[in-house]
C-alpha positions as a LaTeX table, in Angstrom:
\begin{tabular}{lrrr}
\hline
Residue & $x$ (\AA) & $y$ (\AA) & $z$ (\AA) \\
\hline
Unk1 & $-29.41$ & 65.04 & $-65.95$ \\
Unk2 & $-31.08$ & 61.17 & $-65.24$ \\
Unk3 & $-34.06$ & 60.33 & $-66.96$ \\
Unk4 & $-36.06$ & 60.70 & $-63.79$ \\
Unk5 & $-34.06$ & 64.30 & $-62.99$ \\
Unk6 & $-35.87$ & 64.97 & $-66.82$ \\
Unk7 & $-39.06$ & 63.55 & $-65.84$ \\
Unk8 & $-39.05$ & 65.67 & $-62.56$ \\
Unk9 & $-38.51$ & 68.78 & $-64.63$ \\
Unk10 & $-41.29$ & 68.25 & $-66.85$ \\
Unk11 & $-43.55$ & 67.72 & $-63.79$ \\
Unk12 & $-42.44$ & 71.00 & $-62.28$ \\
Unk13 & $-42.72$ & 72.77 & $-65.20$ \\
Unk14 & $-46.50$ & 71.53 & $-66.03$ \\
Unk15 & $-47.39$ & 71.72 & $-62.30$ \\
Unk16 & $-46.15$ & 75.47 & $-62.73$ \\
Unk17 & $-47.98$ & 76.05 & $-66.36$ \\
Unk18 & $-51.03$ & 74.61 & $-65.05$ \\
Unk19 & $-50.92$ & 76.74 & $-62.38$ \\
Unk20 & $-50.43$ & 79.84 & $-64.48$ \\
Unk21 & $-53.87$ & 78.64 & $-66.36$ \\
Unk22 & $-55.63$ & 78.84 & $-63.43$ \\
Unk23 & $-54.64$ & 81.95 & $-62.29$ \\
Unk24 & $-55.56$ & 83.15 & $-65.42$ \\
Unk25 & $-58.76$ & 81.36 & $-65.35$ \\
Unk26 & $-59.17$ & 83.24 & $-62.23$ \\
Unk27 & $-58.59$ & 86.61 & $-63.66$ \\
Unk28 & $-61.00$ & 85.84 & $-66.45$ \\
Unk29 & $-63.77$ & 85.17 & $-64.60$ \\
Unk30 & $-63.37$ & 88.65 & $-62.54$ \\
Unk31 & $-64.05$ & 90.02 & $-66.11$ \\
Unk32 & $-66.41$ & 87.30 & $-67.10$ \\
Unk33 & $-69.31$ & 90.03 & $-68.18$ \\
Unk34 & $-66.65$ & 92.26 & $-70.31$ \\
Unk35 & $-65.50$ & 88.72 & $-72.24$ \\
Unk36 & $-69.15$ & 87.65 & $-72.66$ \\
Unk37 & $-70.12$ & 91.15 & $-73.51$ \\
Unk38 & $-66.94$ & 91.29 & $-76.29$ \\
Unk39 & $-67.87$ & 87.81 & $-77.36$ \\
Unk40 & $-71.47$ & 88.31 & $-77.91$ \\
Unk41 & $-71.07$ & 91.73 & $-79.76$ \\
Unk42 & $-71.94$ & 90.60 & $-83.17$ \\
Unk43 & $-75.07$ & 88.60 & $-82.39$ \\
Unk44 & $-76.55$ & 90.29 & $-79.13$ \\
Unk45 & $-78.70$ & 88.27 & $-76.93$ \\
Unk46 & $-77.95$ & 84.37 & $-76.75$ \\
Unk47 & $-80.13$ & 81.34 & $-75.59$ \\
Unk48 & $-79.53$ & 78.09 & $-73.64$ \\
Unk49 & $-81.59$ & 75.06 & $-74.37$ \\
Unk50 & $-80.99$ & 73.07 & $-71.45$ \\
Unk51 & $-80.01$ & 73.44 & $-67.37$ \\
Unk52 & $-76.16$ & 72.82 & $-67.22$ \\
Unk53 & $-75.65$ & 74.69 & $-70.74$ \\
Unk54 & $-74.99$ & 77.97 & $-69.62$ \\
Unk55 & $-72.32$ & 76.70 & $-66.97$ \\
Unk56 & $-70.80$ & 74.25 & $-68.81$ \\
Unk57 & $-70.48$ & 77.15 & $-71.70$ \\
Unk58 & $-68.79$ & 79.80 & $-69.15$ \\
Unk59 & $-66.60$ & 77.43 & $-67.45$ \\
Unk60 & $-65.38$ & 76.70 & $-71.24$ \\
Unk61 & $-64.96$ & 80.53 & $-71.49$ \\
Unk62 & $-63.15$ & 80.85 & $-68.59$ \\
Unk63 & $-60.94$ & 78.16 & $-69.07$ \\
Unk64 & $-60.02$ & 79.03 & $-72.91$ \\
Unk65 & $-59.40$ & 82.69 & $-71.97$ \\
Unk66 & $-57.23$ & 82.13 & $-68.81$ \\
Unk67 & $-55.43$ & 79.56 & $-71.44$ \\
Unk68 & $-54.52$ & 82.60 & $-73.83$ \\
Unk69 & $-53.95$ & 85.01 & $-70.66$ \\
Unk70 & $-51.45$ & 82.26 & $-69.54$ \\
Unk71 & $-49.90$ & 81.56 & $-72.89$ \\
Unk72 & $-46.76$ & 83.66 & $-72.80$ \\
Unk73 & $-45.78$ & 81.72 & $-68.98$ \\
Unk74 & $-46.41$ & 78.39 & $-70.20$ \\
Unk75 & $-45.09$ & 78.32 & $-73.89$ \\
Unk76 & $-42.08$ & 79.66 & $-72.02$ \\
Unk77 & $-42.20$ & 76.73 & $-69.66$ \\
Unk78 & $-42.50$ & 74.17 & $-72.75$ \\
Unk79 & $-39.16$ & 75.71 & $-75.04$ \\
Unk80 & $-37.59$ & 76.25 & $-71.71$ \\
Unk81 & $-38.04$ & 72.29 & $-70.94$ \\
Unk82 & $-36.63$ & 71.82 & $-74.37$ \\
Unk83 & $-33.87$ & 74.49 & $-74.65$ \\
Unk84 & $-30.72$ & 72.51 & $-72.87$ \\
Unk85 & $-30.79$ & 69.99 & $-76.03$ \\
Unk86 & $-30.02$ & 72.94 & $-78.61$ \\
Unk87 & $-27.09$ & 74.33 & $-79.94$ \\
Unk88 & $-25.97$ & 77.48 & $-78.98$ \\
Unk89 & $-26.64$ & 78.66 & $-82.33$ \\
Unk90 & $-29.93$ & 76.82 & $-82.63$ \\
Unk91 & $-30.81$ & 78.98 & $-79.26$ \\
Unk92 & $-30.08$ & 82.23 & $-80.87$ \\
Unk93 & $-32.87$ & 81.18 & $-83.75$ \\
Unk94 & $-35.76$ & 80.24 & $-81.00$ \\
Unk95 & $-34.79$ & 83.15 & $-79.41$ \\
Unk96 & $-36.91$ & 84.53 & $-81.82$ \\
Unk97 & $-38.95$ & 82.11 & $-83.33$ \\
Unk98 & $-40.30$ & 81.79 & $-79.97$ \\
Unk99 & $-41.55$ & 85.15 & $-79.37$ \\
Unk100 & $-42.63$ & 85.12 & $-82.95$ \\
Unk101 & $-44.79$ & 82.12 & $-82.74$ \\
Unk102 & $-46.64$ & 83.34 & $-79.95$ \\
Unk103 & $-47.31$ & 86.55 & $-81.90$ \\
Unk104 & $-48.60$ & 84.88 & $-84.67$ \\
Unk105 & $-50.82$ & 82.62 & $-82.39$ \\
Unk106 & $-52.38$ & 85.89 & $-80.86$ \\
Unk107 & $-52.55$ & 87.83 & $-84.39$ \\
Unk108 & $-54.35$ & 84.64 & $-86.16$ \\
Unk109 & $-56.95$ & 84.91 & $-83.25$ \\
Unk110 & $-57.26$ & 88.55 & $-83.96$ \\
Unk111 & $-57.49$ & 88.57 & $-87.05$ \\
Unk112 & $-60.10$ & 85.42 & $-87.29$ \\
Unk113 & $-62.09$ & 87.58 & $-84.53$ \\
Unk114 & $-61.73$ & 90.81 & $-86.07$ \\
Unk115 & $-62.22$ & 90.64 & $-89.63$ \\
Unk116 & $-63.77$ & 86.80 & $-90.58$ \\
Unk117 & $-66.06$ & 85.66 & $-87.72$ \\
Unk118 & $-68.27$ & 88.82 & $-88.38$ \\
Unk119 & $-68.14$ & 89.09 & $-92.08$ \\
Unk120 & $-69.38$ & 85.09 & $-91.81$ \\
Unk121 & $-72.13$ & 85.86 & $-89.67$ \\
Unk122 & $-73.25$ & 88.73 & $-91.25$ \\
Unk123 & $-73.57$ & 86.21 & $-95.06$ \\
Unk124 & $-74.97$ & 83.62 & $-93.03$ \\
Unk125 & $-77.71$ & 85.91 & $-91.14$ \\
Unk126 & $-78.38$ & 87.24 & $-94.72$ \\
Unk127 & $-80.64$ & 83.90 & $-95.28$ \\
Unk128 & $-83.01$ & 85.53 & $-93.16$ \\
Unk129 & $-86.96$ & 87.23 & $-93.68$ \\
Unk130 & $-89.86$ & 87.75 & $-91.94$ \\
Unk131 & $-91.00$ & 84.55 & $-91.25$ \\
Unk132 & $-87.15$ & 83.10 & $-90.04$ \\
Unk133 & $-84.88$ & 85.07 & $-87.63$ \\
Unk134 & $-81.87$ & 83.68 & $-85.74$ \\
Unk135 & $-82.65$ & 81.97 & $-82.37$ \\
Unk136 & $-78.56$ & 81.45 & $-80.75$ \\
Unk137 & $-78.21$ & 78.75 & $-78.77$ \\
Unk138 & $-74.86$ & 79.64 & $-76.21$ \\
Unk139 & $-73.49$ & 76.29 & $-77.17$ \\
Unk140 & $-73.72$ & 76.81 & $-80.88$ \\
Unk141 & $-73.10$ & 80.37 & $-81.09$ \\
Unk142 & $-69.65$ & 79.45 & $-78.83$ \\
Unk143 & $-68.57$ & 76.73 & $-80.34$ \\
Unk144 & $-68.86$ & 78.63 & $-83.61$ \\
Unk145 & $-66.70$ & 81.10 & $-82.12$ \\
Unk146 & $-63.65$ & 78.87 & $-80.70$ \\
Unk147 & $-63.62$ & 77.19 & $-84.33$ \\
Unk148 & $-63.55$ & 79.82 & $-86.74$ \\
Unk149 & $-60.75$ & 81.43 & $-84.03$ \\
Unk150 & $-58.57$ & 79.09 & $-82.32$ \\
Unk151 & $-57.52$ & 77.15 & $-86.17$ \\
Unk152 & $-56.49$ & 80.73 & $-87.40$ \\
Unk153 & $-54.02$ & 80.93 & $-84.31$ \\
Unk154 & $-52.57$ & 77.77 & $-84.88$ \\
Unk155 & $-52.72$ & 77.83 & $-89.01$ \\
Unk156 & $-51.06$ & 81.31 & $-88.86$ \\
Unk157 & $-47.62$ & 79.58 & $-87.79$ \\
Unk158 & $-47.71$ & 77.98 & $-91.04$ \\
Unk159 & $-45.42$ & 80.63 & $-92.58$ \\
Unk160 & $-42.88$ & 80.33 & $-89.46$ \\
Unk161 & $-43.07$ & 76.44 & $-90.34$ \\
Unk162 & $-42.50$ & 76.85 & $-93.30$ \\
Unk163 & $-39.49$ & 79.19 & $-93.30$ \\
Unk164 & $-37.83$ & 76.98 & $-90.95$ \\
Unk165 & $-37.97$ & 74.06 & $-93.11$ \\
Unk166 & $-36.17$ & 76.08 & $-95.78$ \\
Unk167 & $-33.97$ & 76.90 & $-93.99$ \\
Unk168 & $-32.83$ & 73.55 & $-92.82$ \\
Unk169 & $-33.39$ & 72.20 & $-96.62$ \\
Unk170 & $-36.02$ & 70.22 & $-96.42$ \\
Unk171 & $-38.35$ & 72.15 & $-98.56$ \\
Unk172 & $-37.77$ & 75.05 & $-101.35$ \\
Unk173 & $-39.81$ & 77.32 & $-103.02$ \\
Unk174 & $-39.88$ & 75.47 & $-106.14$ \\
Unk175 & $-41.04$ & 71.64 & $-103.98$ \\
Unk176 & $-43.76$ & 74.19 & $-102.28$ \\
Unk177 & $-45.39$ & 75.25 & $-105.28$ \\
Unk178 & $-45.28$ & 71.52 & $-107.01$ \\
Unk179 & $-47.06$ & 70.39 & $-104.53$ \\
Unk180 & $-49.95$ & 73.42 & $-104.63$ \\
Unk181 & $-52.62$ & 71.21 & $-105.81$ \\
Unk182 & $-52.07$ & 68.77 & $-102.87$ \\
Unk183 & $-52.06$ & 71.81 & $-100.25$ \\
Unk184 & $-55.35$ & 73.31 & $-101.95$ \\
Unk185 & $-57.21$ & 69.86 & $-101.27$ \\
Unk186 & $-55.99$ & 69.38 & $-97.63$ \\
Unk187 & $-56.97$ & 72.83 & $-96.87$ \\
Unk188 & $-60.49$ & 72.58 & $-97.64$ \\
Unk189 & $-60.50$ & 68.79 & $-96.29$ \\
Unk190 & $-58.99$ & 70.47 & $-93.11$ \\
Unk191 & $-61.49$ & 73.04 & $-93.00$ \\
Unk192 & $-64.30$ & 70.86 & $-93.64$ \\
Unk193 & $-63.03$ & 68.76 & $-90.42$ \\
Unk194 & $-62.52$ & 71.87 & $-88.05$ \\
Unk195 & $-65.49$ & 74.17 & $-88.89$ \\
Unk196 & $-68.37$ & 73.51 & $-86.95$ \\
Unk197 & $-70.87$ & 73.67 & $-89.56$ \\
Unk198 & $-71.24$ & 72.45 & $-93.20$ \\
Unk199 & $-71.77$ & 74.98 & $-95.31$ \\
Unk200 & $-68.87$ & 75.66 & $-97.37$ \\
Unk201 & $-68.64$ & 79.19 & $-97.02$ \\
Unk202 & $-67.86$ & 78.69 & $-93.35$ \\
Unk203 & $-64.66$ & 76.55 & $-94.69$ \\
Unk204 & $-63.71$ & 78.69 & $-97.01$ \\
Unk205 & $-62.90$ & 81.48 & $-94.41$ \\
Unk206 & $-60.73$ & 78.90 & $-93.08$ \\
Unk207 & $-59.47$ & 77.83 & $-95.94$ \\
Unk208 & $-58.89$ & 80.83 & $-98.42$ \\
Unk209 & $-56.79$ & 82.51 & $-95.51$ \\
Unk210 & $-54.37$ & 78.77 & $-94.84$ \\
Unk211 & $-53.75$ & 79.31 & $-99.00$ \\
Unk212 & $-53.00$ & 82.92 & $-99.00$ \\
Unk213 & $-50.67$ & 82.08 & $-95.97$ \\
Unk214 & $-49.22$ & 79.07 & $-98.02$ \\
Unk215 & $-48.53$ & 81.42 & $-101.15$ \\
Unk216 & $-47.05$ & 84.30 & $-99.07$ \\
Unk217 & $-44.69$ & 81.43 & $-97.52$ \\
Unk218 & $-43.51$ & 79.99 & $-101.02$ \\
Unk219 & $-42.84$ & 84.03 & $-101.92$ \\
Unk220 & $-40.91$ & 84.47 & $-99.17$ \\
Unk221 & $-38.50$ & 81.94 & $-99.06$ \\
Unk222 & $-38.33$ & 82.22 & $-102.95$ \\
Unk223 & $-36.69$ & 85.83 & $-102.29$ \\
Unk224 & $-34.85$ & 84.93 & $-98.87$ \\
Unk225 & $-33.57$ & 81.87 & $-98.99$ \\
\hline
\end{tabular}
């Protein structure tokens, strides 16, 4: 194929994953009171502070849940762009790292939303009495949300990364763990950049988890590879 045969390709195939986003944007918001029921579960009734908050807040809603509704169509779309510059061996490995990474996208969501997002809240409502109780704005209380969530998705790849660069060399199990001190600092300087507050028990459930991950990698390809 010509450069602009490529360049058409890539059009089509963002034209089409864009278009699978908004179809899923669309089935999102004919559940919009389920997702803002499941998403305000642990904290109950929320608060907006100013006119355009509340719409600006469910569009964002909308739009981030069609995203992961969509997410199997377009990360198709995006290896399948990519796929005629493989080997065919090379093929047979995304063939499942593929499906894999997606999994592990989902499960880090899951997981964040599951079991750290409401064992955070419930520490950080702790700091509470009679004379100071929780007032949730929507904005806060969501952008809360998509931070502690959306990092675990992408941070629970790391293994997959990982593995692959073993395999290809570029890393072993004993250049992993030399450089542990190095990966502890970045994590909680990473953390510290993608939570959206300060306190530093909000980056260590971000953290904590991206070292455990890290260690369970450096295990792994120790007895693998």
């Amino acid at each position: 194929m010509s450069w602009t045969d490529h360049m058409e390709e890539l059009r089509q195939r963002i034209l089409k994953s864009l278009l699978a986003i908004v179809m899923g944007m669309g089935v999102s918001f004919l559940f919009m009171d389920e997702i803002m029921a499941f998403l305000t579960s642990y904290v109950g009734t929320l608060y907006f502070m100013r006119p355009a908050e509340a719409f600006m807040i469910y569009f964002k809603i909308v739009f981030c849940a069609g995203t992961i509704v969509a997410s199997p169509f377009w990360f198709y779309q995006f290896w399948a762009f990519l796929l005629p510059a493989f080997t065919t061996h090379e093929k047979k490995v995304l063939a499942v790292v593929v499906p894999l990474s997606l999994l592990l996208f989902l499960g880090g969501i899951a997981f964040s939303y599951g079991i750290v997002l409401p064992r955070g809240l419930t520490f950080l409502m702790n700091f509470t009495s009679d004379g100071i109780r929780p007032l949730f704005s929507m904005e806060s209380y969501m952008d809360f949300v998509f931070f502690m969530t959306i990092p675990f998705g992408i941070l629970f790849n790391l293994p997959l990364f990982l593995v692959l660069l073993a395999e290809t060399g570029l890393v072993t199990s004993a250049k992993l763990r030399r450089i542990r001190k190095y990966v502890v600092l970045a994590s909680f300087i990473l953390a510290a950049l993608i939570t959206p507050t300060t306190d530093i028990f909000s980056q260590c459930l971000l953290a904590v988890p991206l070292l455990l991950l890290y260690e369970g990698s450096c295990i792994f390809i120790a007895a693998a590879l």
